[in-house]
Coordinates of C-alpha atoms and ligand atoms in Angstrom, one line a residue:
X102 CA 97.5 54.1 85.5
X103 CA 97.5 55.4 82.2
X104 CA 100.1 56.7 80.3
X105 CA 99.6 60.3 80.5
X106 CA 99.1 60.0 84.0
X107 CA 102.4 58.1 84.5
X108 CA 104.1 60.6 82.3
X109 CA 102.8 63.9 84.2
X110 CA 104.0 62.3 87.4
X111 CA 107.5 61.3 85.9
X112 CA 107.8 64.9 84.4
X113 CA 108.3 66.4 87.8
X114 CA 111.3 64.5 88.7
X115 CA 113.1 64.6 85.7
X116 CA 114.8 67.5 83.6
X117 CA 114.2 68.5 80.3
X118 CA 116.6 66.2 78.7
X119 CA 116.4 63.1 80.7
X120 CA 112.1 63.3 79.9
X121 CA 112.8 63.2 76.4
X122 CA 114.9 59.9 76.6
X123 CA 112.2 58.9 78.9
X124 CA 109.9 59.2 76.1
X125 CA 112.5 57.4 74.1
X126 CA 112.6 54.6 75.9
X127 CA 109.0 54.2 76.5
X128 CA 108.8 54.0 72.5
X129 CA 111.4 51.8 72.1
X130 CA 110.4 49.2 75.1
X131 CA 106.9 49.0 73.7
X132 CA 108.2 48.1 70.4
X133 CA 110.5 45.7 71.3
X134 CA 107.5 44.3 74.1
X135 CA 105.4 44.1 70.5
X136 CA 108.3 42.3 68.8
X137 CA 109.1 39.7 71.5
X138 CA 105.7 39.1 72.7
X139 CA 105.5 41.4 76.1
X140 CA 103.1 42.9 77.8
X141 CA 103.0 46.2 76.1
X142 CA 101.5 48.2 78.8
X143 CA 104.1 46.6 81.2
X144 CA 106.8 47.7 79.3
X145 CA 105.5 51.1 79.0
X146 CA 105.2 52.1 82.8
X147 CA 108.3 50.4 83.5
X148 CA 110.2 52.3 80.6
X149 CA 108.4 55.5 81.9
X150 CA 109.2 55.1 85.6
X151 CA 112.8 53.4 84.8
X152 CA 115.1 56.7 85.7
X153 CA 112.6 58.0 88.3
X154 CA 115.2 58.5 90.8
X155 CA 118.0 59.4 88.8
X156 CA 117.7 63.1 89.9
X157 CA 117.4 62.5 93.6
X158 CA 120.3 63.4 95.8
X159 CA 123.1 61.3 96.6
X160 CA 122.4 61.5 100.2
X161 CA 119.0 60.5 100.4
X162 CA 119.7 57.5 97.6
X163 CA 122.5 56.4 100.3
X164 CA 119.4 56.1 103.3
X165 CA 117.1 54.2 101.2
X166 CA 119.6 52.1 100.5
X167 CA 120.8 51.6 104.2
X168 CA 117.4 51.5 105.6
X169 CA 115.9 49.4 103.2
X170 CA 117.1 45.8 102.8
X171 CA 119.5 46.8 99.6
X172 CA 122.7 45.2 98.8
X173 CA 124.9 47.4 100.7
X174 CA 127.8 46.5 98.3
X175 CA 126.0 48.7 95.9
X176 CA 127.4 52.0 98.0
X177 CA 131.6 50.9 97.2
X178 CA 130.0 51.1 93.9
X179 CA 129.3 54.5 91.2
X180 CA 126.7 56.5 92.5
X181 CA 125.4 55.6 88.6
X182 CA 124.2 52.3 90.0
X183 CA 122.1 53.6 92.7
X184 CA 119.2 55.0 91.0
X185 CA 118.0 51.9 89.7
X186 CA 117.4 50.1 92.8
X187 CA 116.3 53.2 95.3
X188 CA 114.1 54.4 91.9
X189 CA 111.9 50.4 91.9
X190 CA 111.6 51.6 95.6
X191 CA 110.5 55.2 95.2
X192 CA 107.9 54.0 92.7
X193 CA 106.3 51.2 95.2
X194 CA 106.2 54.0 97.5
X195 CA 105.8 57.4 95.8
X196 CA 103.9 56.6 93.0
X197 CA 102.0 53.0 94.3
X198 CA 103.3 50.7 91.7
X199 CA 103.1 47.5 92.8
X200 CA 103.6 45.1 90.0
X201 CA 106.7 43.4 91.3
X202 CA 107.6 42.6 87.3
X203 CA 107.8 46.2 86.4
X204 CA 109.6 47.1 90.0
X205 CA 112.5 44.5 88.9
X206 CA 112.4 46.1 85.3
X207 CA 113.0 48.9 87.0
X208 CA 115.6 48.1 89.7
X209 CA 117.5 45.9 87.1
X210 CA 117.8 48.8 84.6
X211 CA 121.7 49.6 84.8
X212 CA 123.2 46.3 86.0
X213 CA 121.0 43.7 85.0
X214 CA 120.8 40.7 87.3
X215 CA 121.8 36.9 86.0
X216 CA 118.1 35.8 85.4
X217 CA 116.8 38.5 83.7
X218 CA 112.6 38.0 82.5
X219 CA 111.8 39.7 78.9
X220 CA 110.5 42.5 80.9
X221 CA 114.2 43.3 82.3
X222 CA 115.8 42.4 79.0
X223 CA 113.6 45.4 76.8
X224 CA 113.7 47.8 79.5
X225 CA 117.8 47.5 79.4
X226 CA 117.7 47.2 75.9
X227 CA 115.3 50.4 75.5
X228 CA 117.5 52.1 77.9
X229 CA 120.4 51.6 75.9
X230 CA 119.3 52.3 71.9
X231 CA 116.1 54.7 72.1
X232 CA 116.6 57.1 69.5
X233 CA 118.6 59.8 71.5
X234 CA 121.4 58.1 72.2
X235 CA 124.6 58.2 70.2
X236 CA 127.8 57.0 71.0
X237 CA 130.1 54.2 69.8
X238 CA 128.2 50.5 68.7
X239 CA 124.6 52.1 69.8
X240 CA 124.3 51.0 65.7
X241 CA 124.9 47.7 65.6
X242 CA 123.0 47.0 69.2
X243 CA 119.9 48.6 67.4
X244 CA 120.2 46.0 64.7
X245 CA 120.9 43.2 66.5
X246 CA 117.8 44.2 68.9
X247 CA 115.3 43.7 65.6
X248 CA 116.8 40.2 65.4
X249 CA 118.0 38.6 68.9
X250 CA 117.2 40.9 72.0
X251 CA 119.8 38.2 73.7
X252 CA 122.4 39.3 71.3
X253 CA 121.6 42.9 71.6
X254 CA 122.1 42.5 75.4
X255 CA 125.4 41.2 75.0
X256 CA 126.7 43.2 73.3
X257 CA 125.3 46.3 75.2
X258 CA 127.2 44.6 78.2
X259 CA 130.1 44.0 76.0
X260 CA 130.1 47.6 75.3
X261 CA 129.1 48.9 79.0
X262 CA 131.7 47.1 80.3
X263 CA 134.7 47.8 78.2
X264 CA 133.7 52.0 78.7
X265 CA 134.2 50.9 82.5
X266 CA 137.4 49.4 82.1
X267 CA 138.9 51.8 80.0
X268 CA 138.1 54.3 82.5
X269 CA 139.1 52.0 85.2
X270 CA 135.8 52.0 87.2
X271 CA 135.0 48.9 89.1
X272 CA 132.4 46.7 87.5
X273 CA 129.5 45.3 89.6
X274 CA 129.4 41.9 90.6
X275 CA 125.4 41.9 88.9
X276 CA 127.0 43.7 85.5
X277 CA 129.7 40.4 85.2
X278 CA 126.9 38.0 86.2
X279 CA 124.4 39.1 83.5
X280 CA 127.2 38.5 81.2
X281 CA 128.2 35.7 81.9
X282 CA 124.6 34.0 82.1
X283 CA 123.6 35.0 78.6
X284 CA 127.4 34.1 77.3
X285 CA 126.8 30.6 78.4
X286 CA 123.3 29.8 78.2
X287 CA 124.0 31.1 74.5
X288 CA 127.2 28.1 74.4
X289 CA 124.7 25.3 75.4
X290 CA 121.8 26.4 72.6
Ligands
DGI713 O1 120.3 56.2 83.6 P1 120.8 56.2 82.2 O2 121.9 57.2 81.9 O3 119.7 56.3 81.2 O4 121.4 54.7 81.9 P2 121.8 53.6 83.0 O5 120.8 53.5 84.1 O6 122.1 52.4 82.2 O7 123.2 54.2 83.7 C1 124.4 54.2 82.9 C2 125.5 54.5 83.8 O8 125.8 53.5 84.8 C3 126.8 54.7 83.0 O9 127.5 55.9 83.4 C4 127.6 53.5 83.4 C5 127.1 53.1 84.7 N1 127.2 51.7 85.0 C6 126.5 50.7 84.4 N2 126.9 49.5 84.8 C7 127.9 49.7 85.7 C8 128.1 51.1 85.8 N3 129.0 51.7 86.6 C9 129.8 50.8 87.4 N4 130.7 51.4 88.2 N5 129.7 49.5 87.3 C10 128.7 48.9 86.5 O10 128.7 47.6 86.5
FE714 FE1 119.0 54.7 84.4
FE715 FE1 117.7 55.7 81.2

């Protein structure tokens, strides 16, 4: 699939807004899949298809996730989280990816998982400094991404994690684990 192919069919699920961070994050993955020696066309269709379900409704996320072998956890969770997993699944089904790297790119987008592959790490870190956003430290993650995408991650968690506490959300269980893998597999370099 090419990527105006992938693009027309992401267009329809998205709104206005959310397709230009799309296109964002496409930029920004490829660049950093460039940088740190990724696949580029990888990192492009997962980038493209990464909020894919963000828009569907609650309801239907809650089935998919029900009926289809998720971590159930996931549902005491923010709805926020849900899109990432039920959107790697929409896009096996929907749209016939089946490149199980850019699935997990995909269904790792928001929480990240404690082994995360390059692929995972650029999509969160696309995700998290493409061009449109702005709010508090996306700065300094942008420069730390052109250096160390490890750091970068960390300190996007770092971030991520604080917002949640100060608005005393619960943090999921993969959020913390991502953390802490890259905190001490950075202590034992
Ligand atoms: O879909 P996007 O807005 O582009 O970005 P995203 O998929 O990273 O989603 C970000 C949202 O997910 C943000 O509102 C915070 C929320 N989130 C991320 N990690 C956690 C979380 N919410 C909870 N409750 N727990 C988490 O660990
Ligand atoms: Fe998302
Ligand atoms: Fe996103």
């Amino acid at each position: 699939m090419n990527r105006h192919e992938a693009l027309e069919i992401v267009k329809k699920q998205l709104t206005e807004h959310r397709y230009e961070h799309t296109i964002g994050v496409m930029e920004t993955a490829i660049e950093l899949a460039r940088r740190y020696g990724e696949d580029e066309k990888k990192a492009e269709l997962a980038a493209i298809f990464h909020d894919y379900a963000k828009f569907r409704p609650k309801e239907e996320m809650k089935q998919i996730i029900l009926e289809q072998n998720m971590p159930k956890d996931l549902l005491s969770y923010h709805s926020e989280l849900w899109h990432a997993p039920v959107g790697a699944y929409l896009v096996r089904t929907e749209v016939g990816i089946e490149d199980e790297e850019i699935l997990n790119a995909i269904r790792y987008h928001t929480s990240g998982r404690a082994e995360m592959t390059l692929l995972d790490k650029i999509v969160y870190v696309a995700d998290y400094i493409e061009p449109g956003r702005i709010f508090p430290g996306v700065d300094e993650v942008r420069e730390l991404a052109r250096k160390d995408l490890d750091q970068a991650l960390i300190r996007a968690l770092q971030n991520t994690i604080q917002f949640l506490l100060k608005k005393n959300q619960p943090i999921y269980p993969d959020t913390i684990y991502t953390y802490n893998a890259l905190i001490i597999n950075k202590k034992g370099e």
